[in-house]
Coordinates of C-alpha atoms (C1' of nucleotides) in Angstrom, one line a residue:
Chain V
M1 CA 90.9 84.5 105.8
N2 CA 91.4 87.1 108.5
Y3 CA 89.4 89.7 110.2
W4 CA 90.2 93.3 110.9
L5 CA 88.9 96.6 112.2
M6 CA 89.4 99.9 110.5
K7 CA 88.7 103.2 112.1
T8 CA 87.4 106.2 110.3
E9 CA 86.0 109.6 111.3
P10 CA 82.4 109.9 110.0
A11 CA 82.8 113.6 109.7
T12 CA 85.5 113.1 107.2
F13 CA 84.6 109.7 105.7
G14 CA 81.9 107.6 107.2
L15 CA 79.5 104.9 106.1
E16 CA 77.3 107.4 104.3
H17 CA 80.3 108.4 102.2
L18 CA 81.3 104.8 101.4
K19 CA 77.7 104.0 100.3
K20 CA 77.9 106.7 97.7
R21 CA 81.3 105.7 96.2
P22 CA 81.3 104.0 92.8
R23 CA 80.8 100.2 93.5
Q24 CA 80.8 101.3 97.2
T25 CA 84.5 100.9 97.0
E26 CA 87.2 103.2 98.4
H27 CA 91.0 103.1 98.8
W28 CA 92.1 103.3 102.4
D29 CA 94.7 106.1 102.1
G30 CA 96.2 108.3 104.7
V31 CA 97.4 105.7 107.2
R32 CA 100.7 107.1 108.6
N33 CA 101.4 104.7 111.4
F34 CA 103.8 101.8 110.8
Q35 CA 101.9 99.2 112.8
A36 CA 98.6 100.0 111.1
R37 CA 100.4 100.0 107.7
N38 CA 101.9 96.6 108.4
F39 CA 98.5 95.2 109.3
M40 CA 97.2 96.5 106.0
R41 CA 100.1 94.8 104.2
A42 CA 99.0 91.5 105.9
M43 CA 95.5 91.7 104.5
A44 CA 94.5 89.5 101.7
V45 CA 91.7 89.9 99.2
G46 CA 88.7 88.2 100.8
D47 CA 89.5 89.3 104.3
Q48 CA 86.8 91.2 106.0
A49 CA 86.9 94.2 108.3
F50 CA 84.6 96.0 110.7
F51 CA 84.1 99.6 109.6
Y52 CA 84.3 101.6 112.8
H53 CA 83.3 105.2 113.4
S54 CA 85.7 107.0 115.7
S55 CA 86.1 110.5 117.1
T56 CA 82.4 111.0 117.1
A57 CA 79.6 111.3 119.6
V58 CA 78.8 107.6 119.6
P59 CA 81.8 105.6 118.5
A60 CA 80.6 102.3 117.0
I61 CA 81.1 99.5 114.5
V62 CA 78.6 100.3 111.8
A63 CA 79.4 98.0 108.9
I64 CA 81.4 95.2 107.3
V65 CA 83.7 95.8 104.4
D66 CA 85.5 93.3 102.1
I67 CA 89.1 93.8 101.3
V68 CA 89.0 93.8 97.5
R69 CA 92.6 94.8 96.7
A70 CA 95.7 93.9 98.7
A71 CA 98.2 96.6 99.8
Y72 CA 99.7 98.9 97.2
P73 CA 101.5 102.3 97.4
D74 CA 99.5 105.2 98.8
P75 CA 100.0 108.0 96.3
S76 CA 98.7 110.7 98.8
A77 CA 102.1 110.4 100.5
W78 CA 103.8 112.2 97.5
D79 CA 101.0 114.6 96.9
R80 CA 102.2 118.0 98.3
T81 CA 98.6 119.2 98.6
S82 CA 97.5 116.2 100.7
D83 CA 97.1 116.4 104.5
H84 CA 99.0 113.2 104.5
F85 CA 102.0 114.3 102.4
D86 CA 105.3 112.7 103.5
A87 CA 108.4 113.9 101.8
K88 CA 110.2 110.7 102.7
S89 CA 107.9 108.6 100.5
T90 CA 108.4 108.7 96.8
P91 CA 106.9 106.8 93.8
E92 CA 110.3 105.1 93.5
K93 CA 110.5 104.1 97.1
P94 CA 107.0 104.3 98.6
I95 CA 106.8 104.1 102.4
W96 CA 103.0 104.0 102.9
S97 CA 100.4 101.5 101.7
M98 CA 96.7 101.3 101.3
V99 CA 94.1 98.7 100.5
D100 CA 90.8 98.9 98.7
V101 CA 87.7 98.1 100.7
R102 CA 84.1 97.5 99.4
L103 CA 81.0 97.7 101.5
A104 CA 79.7 94.2 102.2
R105 CA 76.8 95.4 104.3
A106 CA 75.8 97.8 107.1
L107 CA 75.2 96.2 110.4
K108 CA 71.5 95.7 111.4
R109 CA 72.3 98.2 114.1
P110 CA 75.4 100.0 115.2
I111 CA 77.3 98.1 117.9
T112 CA 78.7 100.9 120.1
L113 CA 82.0 101.0 121.9
A114 CA 80.1 101.4 125.1
E115 CA 78.2 98.2 124.4
L116 CA 81.3 96.3 123.4
K117 CA 82.8 97.2 126.8
T118 CA 80.0 95.5 128.7
H119 CA 80.6 92.0 127.2
A120 CA 83.0 89.8 129.1
P121 CA 83.9 87.7 126.0
L122 CA 85.4 90.9 124.5
A123 CA 87.5 91.8 127.5
D124 CA 90.7 90.9 125.6
M125 CA 89.7 92.6 122.4
R126 CA 92.4 94.9 121.0
L127 CA 90.1 97.7 120.4
L128 CA 89.3 97.8 124.1
A129 CA 92.9 97.7 125.3
R130 CA 94.1 100.6 127.3
G131 CA 95.5 103.5 125.3
N132 CA 94.9 101.8 122.0
R133 CA 95.1 104.2 119.1
L134 CA 95.8 102.0 116.1
S135 CA 93.5 102.8 113.2
V136 CA 93.9 99.4 111.7
M137 CA 94.0 96.2 113.8
P138 CA 93.3 92.5 113.7
V139 CA 90.1 91.1 115.2
A140 CA 90.2 87.6 116.6
P141 CA 87.7 85.2 114.9
K142 CA 86.0 84.5 118.3
H143 CA 85.5 88.3 118.8
W144 CA 84.2 88.7 115.2
K145 CA 81.6 86.0 115.7
F146 CA 80.6 87.2 119.1
I147 CA 80.1 90.8 117.9
L148 CA 78.0 89.6 115.0
S149 CA 75.8 87.6 117.4
L150 CA 75.0 90.9 119.1
E151 CA 73.5 92.4 116.0
T152 CA 70.1 90.7 116.4
K153 CA 69.8 91.3 120.1
P154 CA 68.4 94.5 121.7
P155 CA 71.2 96.9 122.5
N156 CA 70.3 97.5 126.1
D157 CA 69.9 93.9 127.2
E158 CA 73.3 93.3 128.5
V159 CA 73.8 96.8 129.8
E160 CA 70.8 96.4 132.1
K161 CA 72.1 93.1 133.4
N162 CA 75.5 94.6 134.1
P163 CA 75.1 98.1 135.4
R164 CA 78.4 99.8 135.1
R165 CA 78.3 101.4 138.5
P166 CA 75.7 102.5 140.9
Q167 CA 74.0 105.7 139.9
T168 CA 74.1 108.6 142.4
A169 CA 71.4 111.1 142.9
N170 CA 73.9 113.9 142.3
K171 CA 74.3 114.5 138.6
S172 CA 77.2 117.0 139.0
K173 CA 80.6 115.9 137.7
E174 CA 82.8 113.7 139.8
R175 CA 85.9 115.3 141.2
Chain W
dG1 C1' 87.9 121.3 126.1
dC2 C1' 90.5 118.0 128.8
dC3 C1' 93.7 114.5 129.2
dA4 C1' 95.8 109.8 129.1
dA5 C1' 98.4 107.1 126.2
dC6 C1' 101.4 106.5 122.8
dG7 C1' 104.5 107.4 118.5
dT8 C1' 108.0 110.4 116.6
dT9 C1' 111.6 113.6 116.6
dG10 C1' 115.9 115.5 117.6
dG11 C1' 119.6 116.8 120.8
dC12 C1' 123.2 114.8 123.1
Chain K
dG1 C1' 121.1 104.5 122.1
dC2 C1' 118.7 107.4 125.5
dC3 C1' 115.1 110.2 126.6
dA4 C1' 112.6 114.7 127.0
dA5 C1' 109.6 117.3 124.3
dC6 C1' 106.2 117.5 121.3
dG7 C1' 102.3 116.0 118.4
dT8 C1' 98.4 113.0 117.6
dT9 C1' 94.6 110.0 118.7
dG10 C1' 90.3 109.4 120.5
dG11 C1' 87.2 108.8 124.4
dC12 C1' 84.7 111.3 127.5

DNA sequence: GCCAACGTTGGC
DNA sequence: GCCAACGTTGGC
């Protein structure tokens, strides 16, 4: 069983949307990056993924989802009205894939990107790698376990022990 | 709104 | 196959 992380923009489809889906299940359509697609194709039923809110005020892991259906063709690729339409993909020769995910549970509290960055054991986490833009990526089991261990701890604990940089009196922007 | 990083496209 | 231009992602 493997672990993953899947990004979604809460303004478009966030945890509140997933909660309202029938059986709290949704197909993960619209991925148009080969690497991300290949990771979805590597998923098996029973794998779990962090549900991550991106492009939002407070980027964070907010829930865990179960992979409930392995990769199959993404029909939005041949839907001309879709934002994700791709003329190169056809029902006969589909290029893009999706999986179905079902909400396992919301985290007890969101684990923010800012918080993840403060933890040394996560230093080599793919999500935190420079320039990372993949919307679907694997999560190492050690990272998965460590992140879940943060759930029951106060969010500011570690931040206070590891101040990011000295605060200056001047609140104006750096230049 | 800015911008760094990266993927894709297309000319050659 | 190279690589510059362009588009997208996503944090800040």
